[in-house]
Amino acid sequence: STKYANTNQILDLFNNLESINKGKLNIFECVRVPRKFNSRSSAIWRKYVYLFPLNISDKINKYDVDVEFTNRALKRLINQDLPYHAFSRGEDRTTGDGMKDYCTIFYSNARVIEIPYGEISNHVLSFELVGNRFLRNMVRVLLATVIRESLLPDDERNENVLVDLCLSSDRLLTEIPLPGDGLCLAGVGYDLHDLSLYQNMPKIRKLQVESKFQTNKLIV
């Protein structure tokens, strides 16, 4: 049992796992959290990165995907609370109680990067998305759709197309998801109050700590 183990003992336990010894997984830090903490439901933001391989057209010496268009179209989503049912797969997210299919994208970026491979470098399109929540397959469908739109003739493109598709809630209008190989969960954020040990303190001590946070304006 690890009930009374300290964080160093937990790190030692995990560092002896076969997956870590083979270099498949790294653990950098271990912190104690309240018993009610849940790594999924307690998250207030998540960051995903997707790497999409690029080719250069010999005729026009440009990438086969319009990077600037994808960037502008994705940024139209920022800080809007939108229904993303059209970009999800699986269960119907337009019905039921709660948040349903609404998500908010806080940050998006699309840029070309080079990944060294031996003596050559491969150019890939790096997508970064940060949001409060993501539905099933949402990232891969969203990026597949914006890439599809970037391949249209200039006079048929609409930089607001992703917002329009969100509002349509029609999955038939969005693209099939990109392969999962290029997707990576790159970060997760939590409210420091949920991680703080003062949650387990006596009520009087907890009030003292919260009062100090409010006085110093340190509440996250």
Tab-separated table of C-alpha atoms in Angstrom:
chain	number	residue	atom	x	y	z
A	1	SER	CA	0.000	0.000	0.000
A	2	THR	CA	1.199	3.555	-0.782
A	3	LYS	CA	-1.176	5.194	1.701
A	4	TYR	CA	1.636	6.564	3.835
A	5	ALA	CA	4.326	6.729	1.157
A	6	ASN	CA	6.013	10.052	0.515
A	7	THR	CA	6.479	11.478	-2.979
A	8	ASN	CA	10.087	10.243	-3.259
A	9	GLN	CA	9.003	6.681	-2.499
A	10	ILE	CA	6.296	6.906	-5.172
A	11	LEU	CA	8.862	8.159	-7.717
A	12	ASP	CA	11.180	5.269	-6.858
A	13	LEU	CA	8.286	2.862	-7.341
A	14	PHE	CA	7.454	4.160	-10.818
A	15	ASN	CA	11.080	4.500	-11.910
A	16	ASN	CA	11.412	0.739	-11.589
A	17	LEU	CA	8.623	0.057	-14.090
A	18	GLU	CA	9.594	-1.723	-17.316
A	19	SER	CA	8.081	0.993	-19.553
A	20	ILE	CA	10.266	3.643	-17.902
A	21	ASN	CA	13.401	1.535	-18.089
A	22	LYS	CA	12.802	1.099	-21.828
A	23	GLY	CA	12.546	4.863	-22.316
A	24	LYS	CA	8.864	4.873	-23.256
A	25	LEU	CA	7.802	7.004	-20.303
A	26	ASN	CA	9.405	9.660	-18.105
A	27	ILE	CA	8.201	10.957	-14.729
A	28	PHE	CA	9.702	14.290	-13.703
A	29	GLU	CA	7.829	15.171	-10.548
A	30	CYS	CA	5.328	13.806	-8.052
A	31	VAL	CA	3.121	15.942	-5.790
A	32	ARG	CA	0.526	15.063	-3.170
A	33	VAL	CA	-3.046	16.140	-3.924
A	34	PRO	CA	-6.355	15.971	-2.033
A	35	ARG	CA	-8.169	12.625	-2.161
A	36	LYS	CA	-11.057	14.136	-4.159
A	37	PHE	CA	-8.711	15.297	-6.948
A	38	ASN	CA	-9.391	13.769	-10.383
A	39	SER	CA	-6.851	14.354	-13.132
A	40	ARG	CA	-9.537	14.468	-15.848
A	41	SER	CA	-12.535	16.186	-14.302
A	42	SER	CA	-10.398	18.679	-12.334
A	43	ALA	CA	-8.600	19.982	-15.443
A	44	ILE	CA	-9.471	23.539	-16.492
A	45	TRP	CA	-7.496	23.488	-19.764
A	46	ARG	CA	-5.786	20.998	-22.050
A	47	LYS	CA	-3.220	21.485	-24.795
A	48	TYR	CA	-2.956	19.272	-27.873
A	49	VAL	CA	-0.273	19.306	-30.559
A	50	TYR	CA	-0.702	17.673	-33.956
A	51	LEU	CA	2.085	17.255	-36.517
A	52	PHE	CA	0.961	17.039	-40.144
A	53	PRO	CA	3.557	16.186	-42.859
A	54	LEU	CA	3.949	18.722	-45.654
A	55	ASN	CA	4.975	18.425	-49.277
A	56	ILE	CA	6.330	21.196	-51.486
A	57	SER	CA	4.696	21.668	-54.886
A	58	ASP	CA	7.343	21.661	-57.626
A	59	LYS	CA	5.259	23.963	-59.819
A	60	ILE	CA	4.777	26.860	-57.397
A	61	ASN	CA	7.425	26.009	-54.780
A	62	LYS	CA	4.875	26.219	-51.968
A	63	TYR	CA	3.527	23.804	-49.409
A	64	ASP	CA	0.536	21.681	-50.409
A	65	VAL	CA	-1.414	23.152	-47.458
A	66	ASP	CA	-2.082	26.879	-47.088
A	67	VAL	CA	-0.578	27.418	-43.635
A	68	GLU	CA	-1.674	31.047	-43.366
A	69	PHE	CA	-5.305	30.197	-44.120
A	70	THR	CA	-5.429	27.374	-41.565
A	71	ASN	CA	-3.983	29.713	-38.963
A	72	ARG	CA	-6.498	32.469	-39.633
A	73	ALA	CA	-9.466	30.069	-39.707
A	74	LEU	CA	-8.494	28.432	-36.403
A	75	LYS	CA	-8.048	31.805	-34.698
A	76	ARG	CA	-11.696	32.647	-35.492
A	77	LEU	CA	-12.601	30.058	-32.831
A	78	ILE	CA	-10.634	31.663	-29.995
A	79	ASN	CA	-12.585	32.635	-26.850
A	80	GLN	CA	-15.938	31.640	-28.306
A	81	ASP	CA	-18.154	29.179	-26.426
A	82	LEU	CA	-19.312	27.081	-29.382
A	83	PRO	CA	-21.103	23.745	-29.921
A	84	TYR	CA	-18.606	21.251	-31.392
A	85	HIS	CA	-20.958	18.334	-32.105
A	86	ALA	CA	-20.140	18.601	-35.825
A	87	PHE	CA	-16.462	17.996	-35.061
A	88	SER	CA	-16.976	15.080	-32.640
A	89	ARG	CA	-17.648	11.402	-33.246
A	90	GLY	CA	-19.401	8.719	-31.226
A	91	GLU	CA	-22.409	9.580	-29.075
A	92	ASP	CA	-24.773	12.447	-29.915
A	93	ARG	CA	-23.499	15.421	-27.916
A	94	THR	CA	-26.385	17.775	-28.742
A	95	THR	CA	-28.778	16.215	-26.241
A	96	GLY	CA	-28.792	15.647	-22.506
A	97	ASP	CA	-27.991	17.794	-19.508
A	98	GLY	CA	-24.848	19.665	-18.605
A	99	MET	CA	-22.393	21.304	-20.989
A	100	LYS	CA	-23.422	19.042	-23.893
A	101	ASP	CA	-21.080	19.783	-26.811
A	102	TYR	CA	-19.948	23.291	-25.867
A	103	CYS	CA	-16.201	23.968	-25.738
A	104	THR	CA	-13.983	27.048	-25.701
A	105	ILE	CA	-10.670	27.300	-27.543
A	106	PHE	CA	-8.312	29.622	-25.659
A	107	TYR	CA	-5.361	29.479	-28.049
A	108	SER	CA	-4.576	28.155	-31.509
A	109	ASN	CA	-1.530	28.280	-33.730
A	110	ALA	CA	-0.379	26.677	-36.969
A	111	ARG	CA	3.258	26.957	-38.049
A	112	VAL	CA	5.833	25.099	-40.096
A	113	ILE	CA	8.637	23.388	-38.202
A	114	GLU	CA	11.520	21.124	-39.225
A	115	ILE	CA	12.044	17.683	-37.730
A	116	PRO	CA	15.571	16.310	-38.292
A	117	TYR	CA	15.730	12.788	-39.701
A	118	GLY	CA	19.263	11.639	-40.313
A	119	GLU	CA	20.930	14.065	-42.713
A	120	ILE	CA	17.662	15.597	-43.892
A	121	SER	CA	14.892	17.621	-42.274
A	122	ASN	CA	11.211	16.999	-42.791
A	123	HIS	CA	8.867	19.975	-42.877
A	124	VAL	CA	5.674	19.459	-40.893
A	125	LEU	CA	2.728	21.662	-40.011
A	126	SER	CA	2.530	21.951	-36.234
A	127	PHE	CA	-0.943	22.677	-34.860
A	128	GLU	CA	-1.358	23.804	-31.251
A	129	LEU	CA	-4.765	23.966	-29.595
A	130	VAL	CA	-5.577	24.905	-25.998
A	131	GLY	CA	-9.149	24.620	-24.748
A	132	ASN	CA	-11.228	24.013	-21.661
A	133	ARG	CA	-12.382	20.625	-22.988
A	134	PHE	CA	-12.295	18.533	-26.167
A	135	LEU	CA	-14.863	16.025	-27.415
A	136	ARG	CA	-14.073	12.589	-28.839
A	137	ASN	CA	-11.952	12.913	-32.030
A	138	MET	CA	-12.611	16.670	-31.992
A	139	VAL	CA	-9.016	17.771	-32.574
A	140	ARG	CA	-8.397	15.382	-35.465
A	141	VAL	CA	-11.707	16.166	-37.190
A	142	LEU	CA	-11.248	19.909	-36.711
A	143	LEU	CA	-7.768	19.898	-38.230
A	144	ALA	CA	-8.729	17.578	-41.079
A	145	THR	CA	-11.563	19.950	-41.950
A	146	VAL	CA	-9.470	23.119	-41.889
A	147	ILE	CA	-6.836	21.431	-44.079
A	148	ARG	CA	-9.557	20.432	-46.542
A	149	GLU	CA	-10.823	24.013	-46.654
A	150	SER	CA	-7.303	25.345	-47.270
A	151	LEU	CA	-7.117	23.279	-50.483
A	152	LEU	CA	-10.120	24.994	-52.051
A	153	PRO	CA	-9.646	27.688	-54.716
A	154	ASP	CA	-9.096	31.137	-53.207
A	155	ASP	CA	-12.519	32.434	-54.259
A	156	GLU	CA	-14.274	29.514	-52.500
A	157	ARG	CA	-12.531	29.822	-49.148
A	158	ASN	CA	-14.233	31.152	-46.046
A	159	GLU	CA	-12.105	31.988	-43.004
A	160	ASN	CA	-15.203	31.733	-40.803
A	161	VAL	CA	-15.978	28.213	-42.030
A	162	LEU	CA	-15.123	26.467	-38.737
A	163	VAL	CA	-17.460	28.715	-36.767
A	164	ASP	CA	-20.209	28.133	-39.343
A	165	LEU	CA	-19.741	24.363	-39.114
A	166	CYS	CA	-19.889	24.508	-35.313
A	167	LEU	CA	-23.226	26.301	-35.485
A	168	SER	CA	-24.569	23.821	-38.056
A	169	SER	CA	-24.044	20.791	-35.728
A	170	ASP	CA	-23.932	18.692	-38.926
A	171	ARG	CA	-21.291	15.950	-38.840
A	172	LEU	CA	-21.804	15.247	-42.536
A	173	LEU	CA	-20.218	18.601	-43.380
A	174	THR	CA	-16.944	17.934	-41.571
A	175	GLU	CA	-14.029	15.756	-42.636
A	176	ILE	CA	-13.074	12.278	-41.425
A	177	PRO	CA	-10.488	12.481	-38.599
A	178	LEU	CA	-6.766	12.614	-39.287
A	179	PRO	CA	-4.721	9.569	-38.156
A	180	GLY	CA	-4.027	9.449	-34.440
A	181	ASP	CA	-0.259	9.003	-34.938
A	182	GLY	CA	0.389	12.750	-35.139
A	183	LEU	CA	-1.586	13.708	-32.031
A	184	CYS	CA	-0.044	14.429	-28.632
A	185	LEU	CA	-1.518	15.653	-25.347
A	186	ALA	CA	1.069	18.333	-24.567
A	187	GLY	CA	-0.242	19.877	-21.360
A	188	VAL	CA	-2.990	19.986	-18.750
A	189	GLY	CA	-3.801	22.837	-16.369
A	190	TYR	CA	-5.482	22.831	-12.964
A	191	ASP	CA	-6.812	25.393	-10.526
A	192	LEU	CA	-4.185	25.649	-7.806
A	193	HIS	CA	-6.938	25.564	-5.187
A	194	ASP	CA	-7.745	21.999	-6.230
A	195	LEU	CA	-4.103	20.992	-5.819
A	196	SER	CA	-3.378	22.822	-2.573
A	197	LEU	CA	-2.986	20.846	0.622
A	198	TYR	CA	-4.995	23.459	2.511
A	199	GLN	CA	-8.086	21.604	1.282
A	200	ASN	CA	-7.297	19.021	3.964
A	201	MET	CA	-6.557	21.535	6.704
A	202	PRO	CA	-8.870	22.258	9.656
A	203	LYS	CA	-11.554	24.817	8.850
A	204	ILE	CA	-9.959	27.617	10.895
A	205	ARG	CA	-6.572	27.125	9.263
A	206	LYS	CA	-8.172	26.912	5.814
A	207	LEU	CA	-9.920	30.257	6.346
A	208	GLN	CA	-6.596	31.820	7.348
A	209	VAL	CA	-4.915	30.570	4.187
A	210	GLU	CA	-7.798	31.657	1.932
A	211	SER	CA	-7.796	35.095	3.572
A	212	LYS	CA	-4.090	35.420	2.845
A	213	PHE	CA	-4.649	34.470	-0.801
A	214	GLN	CA	-7.369	37.086	-1.158
A	215	THR	CA	-5.269	39.766	0.538
A	216	ASN	CA	-2.301	39.115	-1.716
A	217	LYS	CA	-4.519	38.659	-4.790
A	218	LEU	CA	-2.968	35.292	-5.514
A	219	ILE	CA	-6.160	33.424	-6.316
A	220	VAL	CA	-5.862	31.742	-9.703
